[in-house]
XYZ file of C-alpha atoms in Angstrom:
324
model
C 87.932 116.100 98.861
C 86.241 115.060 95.711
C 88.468 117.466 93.620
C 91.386 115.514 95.289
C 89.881 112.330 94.141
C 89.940 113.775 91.388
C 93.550 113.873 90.717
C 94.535 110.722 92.764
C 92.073 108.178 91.173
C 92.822 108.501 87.465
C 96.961 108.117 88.592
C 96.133 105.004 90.604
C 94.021 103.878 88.102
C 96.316 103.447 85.096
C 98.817 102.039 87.942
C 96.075 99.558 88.747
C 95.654 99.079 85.007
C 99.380 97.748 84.113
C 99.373 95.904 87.826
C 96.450 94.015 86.149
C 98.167 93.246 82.410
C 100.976 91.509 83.929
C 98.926 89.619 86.340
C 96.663 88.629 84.144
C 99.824 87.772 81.270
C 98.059 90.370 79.101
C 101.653 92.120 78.918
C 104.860 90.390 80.192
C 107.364 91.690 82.093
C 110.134 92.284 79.409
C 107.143 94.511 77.618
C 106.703 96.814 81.225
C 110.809 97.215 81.612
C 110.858 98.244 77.836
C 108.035 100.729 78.651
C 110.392 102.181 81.493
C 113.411 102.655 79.709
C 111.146 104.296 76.483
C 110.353 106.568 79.244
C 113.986 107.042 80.777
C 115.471 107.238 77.412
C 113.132 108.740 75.274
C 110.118 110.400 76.623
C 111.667 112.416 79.827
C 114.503 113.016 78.504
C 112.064 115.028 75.910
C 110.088 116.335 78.852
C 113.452 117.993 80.272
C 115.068 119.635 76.973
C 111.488 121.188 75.719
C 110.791 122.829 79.272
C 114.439 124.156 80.067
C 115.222 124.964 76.613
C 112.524 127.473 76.868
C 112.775 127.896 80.024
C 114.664 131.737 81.731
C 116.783 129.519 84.417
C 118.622 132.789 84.975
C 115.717 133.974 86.745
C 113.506 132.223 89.734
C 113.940 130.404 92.398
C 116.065 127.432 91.298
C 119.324 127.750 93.666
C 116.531 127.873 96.685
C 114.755 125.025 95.745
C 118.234 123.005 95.364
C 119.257 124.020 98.199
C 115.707 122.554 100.100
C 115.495 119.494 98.291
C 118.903 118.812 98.738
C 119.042 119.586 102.442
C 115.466 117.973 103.328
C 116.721 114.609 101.345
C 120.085 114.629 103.285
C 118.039 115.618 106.357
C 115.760 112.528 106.102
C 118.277 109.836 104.995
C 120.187 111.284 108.201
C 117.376 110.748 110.431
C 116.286 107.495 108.581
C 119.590 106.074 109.662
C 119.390 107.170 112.984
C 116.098 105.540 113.264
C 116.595 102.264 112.172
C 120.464 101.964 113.299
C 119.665 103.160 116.687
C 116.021 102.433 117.538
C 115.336 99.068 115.732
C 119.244 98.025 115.918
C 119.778 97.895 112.304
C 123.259 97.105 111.384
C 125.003 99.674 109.277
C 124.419 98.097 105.881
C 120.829 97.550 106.357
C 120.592 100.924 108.216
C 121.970 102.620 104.854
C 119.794 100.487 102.716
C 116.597 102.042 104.787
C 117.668 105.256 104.214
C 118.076 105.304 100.501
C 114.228 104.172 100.566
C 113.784 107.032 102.898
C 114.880 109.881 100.955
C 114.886 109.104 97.296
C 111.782 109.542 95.504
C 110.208 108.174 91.943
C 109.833 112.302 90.564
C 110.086 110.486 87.079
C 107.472 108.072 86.963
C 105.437 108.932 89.769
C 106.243 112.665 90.987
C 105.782 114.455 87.521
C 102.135 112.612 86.691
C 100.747 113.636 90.216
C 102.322 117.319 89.998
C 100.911 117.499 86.142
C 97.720 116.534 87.498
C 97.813 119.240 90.459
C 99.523 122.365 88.860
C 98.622 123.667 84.861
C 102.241 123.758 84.315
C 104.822 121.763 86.123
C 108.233 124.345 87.140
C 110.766 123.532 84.730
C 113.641 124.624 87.620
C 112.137 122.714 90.544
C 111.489 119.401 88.563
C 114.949 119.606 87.159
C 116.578 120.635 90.264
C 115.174 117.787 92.227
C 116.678 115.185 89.256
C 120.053 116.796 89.875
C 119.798 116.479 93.621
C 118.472 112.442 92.984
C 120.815 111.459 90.158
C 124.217 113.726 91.272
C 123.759 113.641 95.050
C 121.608 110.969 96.682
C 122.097 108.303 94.263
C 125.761 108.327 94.411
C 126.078 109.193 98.250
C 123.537 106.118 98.597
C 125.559 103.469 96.864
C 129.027 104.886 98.173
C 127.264 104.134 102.005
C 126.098 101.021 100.508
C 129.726 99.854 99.229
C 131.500 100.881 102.142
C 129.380 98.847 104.487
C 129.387 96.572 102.483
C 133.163 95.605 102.796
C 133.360 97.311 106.518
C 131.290 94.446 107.135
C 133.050 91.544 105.527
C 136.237 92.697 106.933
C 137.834 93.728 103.709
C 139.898 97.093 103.430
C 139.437 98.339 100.132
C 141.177 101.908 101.259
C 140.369 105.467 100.286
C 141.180 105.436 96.902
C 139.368 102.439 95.588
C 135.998 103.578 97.310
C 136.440 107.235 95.810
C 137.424 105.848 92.505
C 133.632 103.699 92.914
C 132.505 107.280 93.273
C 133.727 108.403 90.527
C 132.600 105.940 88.427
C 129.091 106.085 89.564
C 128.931 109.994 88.968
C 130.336 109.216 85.658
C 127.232 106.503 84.711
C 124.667 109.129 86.011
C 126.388 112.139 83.837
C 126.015 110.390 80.952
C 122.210 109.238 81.488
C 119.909 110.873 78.813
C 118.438 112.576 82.033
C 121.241 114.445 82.538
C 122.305 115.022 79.176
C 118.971 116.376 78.430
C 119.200 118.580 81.908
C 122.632 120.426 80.404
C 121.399 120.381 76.381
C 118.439 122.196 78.065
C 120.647 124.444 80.057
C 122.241 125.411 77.127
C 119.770 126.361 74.805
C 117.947 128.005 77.794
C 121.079 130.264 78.511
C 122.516 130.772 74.816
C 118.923 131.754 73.542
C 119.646 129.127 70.790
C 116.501 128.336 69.150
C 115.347 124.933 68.589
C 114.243 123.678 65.291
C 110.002 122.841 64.875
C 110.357 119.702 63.847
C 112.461 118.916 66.888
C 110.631 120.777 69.057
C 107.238 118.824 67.314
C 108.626 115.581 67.760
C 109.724 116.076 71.635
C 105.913 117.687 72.330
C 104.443 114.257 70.921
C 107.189 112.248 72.875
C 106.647 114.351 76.356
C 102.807 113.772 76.453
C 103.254 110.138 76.279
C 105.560 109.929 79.332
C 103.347 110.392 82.445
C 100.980 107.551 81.316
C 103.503 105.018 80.113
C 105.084 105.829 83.297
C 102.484 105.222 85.751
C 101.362 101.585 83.780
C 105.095 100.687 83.864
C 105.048 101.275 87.730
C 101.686 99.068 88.262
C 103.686 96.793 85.726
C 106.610 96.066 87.884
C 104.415 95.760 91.239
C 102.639 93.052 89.613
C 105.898 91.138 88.594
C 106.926 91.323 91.950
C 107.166 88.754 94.863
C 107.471 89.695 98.353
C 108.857 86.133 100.036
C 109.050 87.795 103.407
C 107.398 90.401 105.591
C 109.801 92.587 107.609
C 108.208 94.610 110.417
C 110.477 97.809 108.979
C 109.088 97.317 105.246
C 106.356 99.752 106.728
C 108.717 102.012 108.855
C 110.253 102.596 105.256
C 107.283 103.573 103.667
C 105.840 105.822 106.335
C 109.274 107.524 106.309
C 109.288 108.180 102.731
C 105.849 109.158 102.151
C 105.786 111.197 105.764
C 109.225 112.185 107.310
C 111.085 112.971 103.557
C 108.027 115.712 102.503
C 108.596 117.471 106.772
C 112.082 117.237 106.322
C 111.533 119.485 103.009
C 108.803 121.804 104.733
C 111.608 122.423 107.795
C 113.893 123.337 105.069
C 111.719 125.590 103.849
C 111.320 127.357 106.879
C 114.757 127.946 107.688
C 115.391 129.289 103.493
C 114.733 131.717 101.786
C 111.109 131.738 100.779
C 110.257 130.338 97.262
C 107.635 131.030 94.647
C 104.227 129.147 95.713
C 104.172 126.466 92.880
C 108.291 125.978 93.622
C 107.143 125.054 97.589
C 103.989 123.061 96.484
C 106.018 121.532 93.705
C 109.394 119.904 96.271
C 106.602 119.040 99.061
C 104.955 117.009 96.285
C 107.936 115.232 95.011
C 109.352 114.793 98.431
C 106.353 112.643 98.896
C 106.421 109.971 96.181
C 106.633 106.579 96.860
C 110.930 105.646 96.559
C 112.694 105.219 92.891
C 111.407 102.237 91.131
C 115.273 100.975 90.927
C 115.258 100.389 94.649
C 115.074 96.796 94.836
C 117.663 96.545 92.195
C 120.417 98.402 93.489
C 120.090 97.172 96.701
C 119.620 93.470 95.610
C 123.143 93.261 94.995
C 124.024 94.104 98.743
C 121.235 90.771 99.766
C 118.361 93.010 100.768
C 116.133 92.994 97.721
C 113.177 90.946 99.055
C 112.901 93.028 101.742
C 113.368 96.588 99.675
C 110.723 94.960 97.192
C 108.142 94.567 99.483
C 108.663 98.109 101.275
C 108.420 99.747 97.446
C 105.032 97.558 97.466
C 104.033 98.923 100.654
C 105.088 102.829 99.770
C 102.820 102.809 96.933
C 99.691 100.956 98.444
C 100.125 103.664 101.067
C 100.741 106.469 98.960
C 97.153 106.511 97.739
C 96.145 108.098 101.091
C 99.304 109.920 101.992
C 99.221 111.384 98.783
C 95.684 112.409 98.945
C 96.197 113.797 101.947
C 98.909 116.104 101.510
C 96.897 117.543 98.307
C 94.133 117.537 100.588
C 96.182 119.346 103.199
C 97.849 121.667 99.959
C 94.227 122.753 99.048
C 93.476 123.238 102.350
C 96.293 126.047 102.531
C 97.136 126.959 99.324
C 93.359 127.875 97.956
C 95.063 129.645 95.049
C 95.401 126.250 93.372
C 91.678 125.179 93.668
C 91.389 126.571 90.287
């Protein structure tokens, strides 16, 4: 357990550390959002291109591991609905707001620190797979349930075409991230062989080892700008889902697919069970559920200390291999 300790404390310690700079007015809040889009922008972006750019995608397991992460996230924001919609009586708009929580993980900030920690090299297909099935799939499919609630409930009739024209927009905003154009830059040099100049490839290997600490202080940054006015009994069914039912929902997958290379399973367990993207309270602000969405992110990373710890515990336990 101690070598688990090991790899949890020094994460939750640099979270504690920015928590404590912006409650303490050491940093303010504009400084912690600047460190997260440095990090968005600059430094993952970086991350991405240098490890697919050298990277043989041709080769591996990277259609598998789509194919888990993708089906284990639909598979938990489908069950996540059912739960709250059916079993706490939800309506449908707060139902769908649940279940973005549920299935949508922080594998920038949070998930590649904790797997950087736990593997000596982090798999260039998995971790860009699981930003494809985030930023292409469960982002937009969240905000499209969002929207369409959204007016089913105020009784307006936007039709067919206006909601799939929304969609198109919002797959539009998330191609042109510098995630994703780093994901098919990378791509390309990966399968064109092109080689990428030193000085570029210099300057991204300075810019890539800053990003899992500026990360993890702009996470404990934004918890300690943040003020939960209200506690909802489901704040914590959110959180347990995330950290618990999103990481079986990817094990199941795995069962019934084709078997993967061992860091490629350990690798979508792990980011399947991150605390939910940071953005979460933002995006679902605008639909008049923020306080509550704030103060389940708060609760999904208070409680991820132990879940997390536990599933490395439990990934020690029976994957030995990666005990040294």
């Amino acid at each position: 357990m101690l070598d688990i300790l090991s790899i949890t404390l020094p994460i939750f310690l640099i979270i504690t550390l920015g928590f404590i700079a912006v409650k303490r007015t050491i940093i303010n809040a504009d400084a912690i959002n600047g460190m997260g889009r440095y990090v968005l922008t600059f430094a993952l972006p970086a991350l991405i291109f240098h490890a697919l750019s050298g990277a043989d995608l041709g080769a591996g397991d990277g259609l598998v591991f789509l194919l888990v992460y993708t089906g284990g996230s639909l598979l938990s924001f489908a069950l996540g609905f059912a739960l709250v919609r059916y079993v706490f009586g939800s309506d449908k708009l707060f139902s769908s707001v649940q279940a973005m929580g549920m299935a949508m993980s922080n594998s920038a900030f949070f998930g590649y620190p904790v797997l950087s920690f736990l593997l000596h090299q982090v798999p260039a297909q998995g971790f860009t797979m699981t930003l494809i099935t985030e930023n292409l799939i469960m982002f937009p499919l969240g905000l499209f349930c969002l929207e369409f609630f959204s007016q089913q409930q105020q009784g307006a009739e936007r039709g067919r075409k206006a909601l799939l024209r929304q969609l198109g927009a919002i797959f539009l905003r998330v191609v042109r991230s510098p995630i994703m154009l780093a994901i098919i830059l990378g791509g390309l040099f990966s399968h064109f062989q092109w080689p990428v100049p030193k000085v570029i490839d210099d300057t991204m290997a300075i810019l890539l080892k800053s990003s899992a600490a500026v990360a993890l202080f702009a996470i404990g940054g934004s918890l300690g700008g943040m003020r939960v006015a209200e506690v909802h009994p489901n704040m914590l069914v959110v959180a347990l889902c995330k950290l618990i039912l999103h990481p079986l929902c990817i094990l199941l997958m795995m069962l019934l697919l084709p078997a993967m290379a061992l860091e490629m399973q350990v690798a979508a367990v792990v980011l399947a069970a991150m605390p939910m993207f940071s953005v979460y309270p933002i995006i679902t602000g605008q639909f008049g559920h923020g306080k509550f969405t704030s103060g389940a992110l708060v609760a999904a990373i208070v409680l991820s200390f132990f879940s997390i710890t536990l599933w490395l515990w439990l990934i020690r336990l029976y994957v030995p291999q990666l005990a040294g």
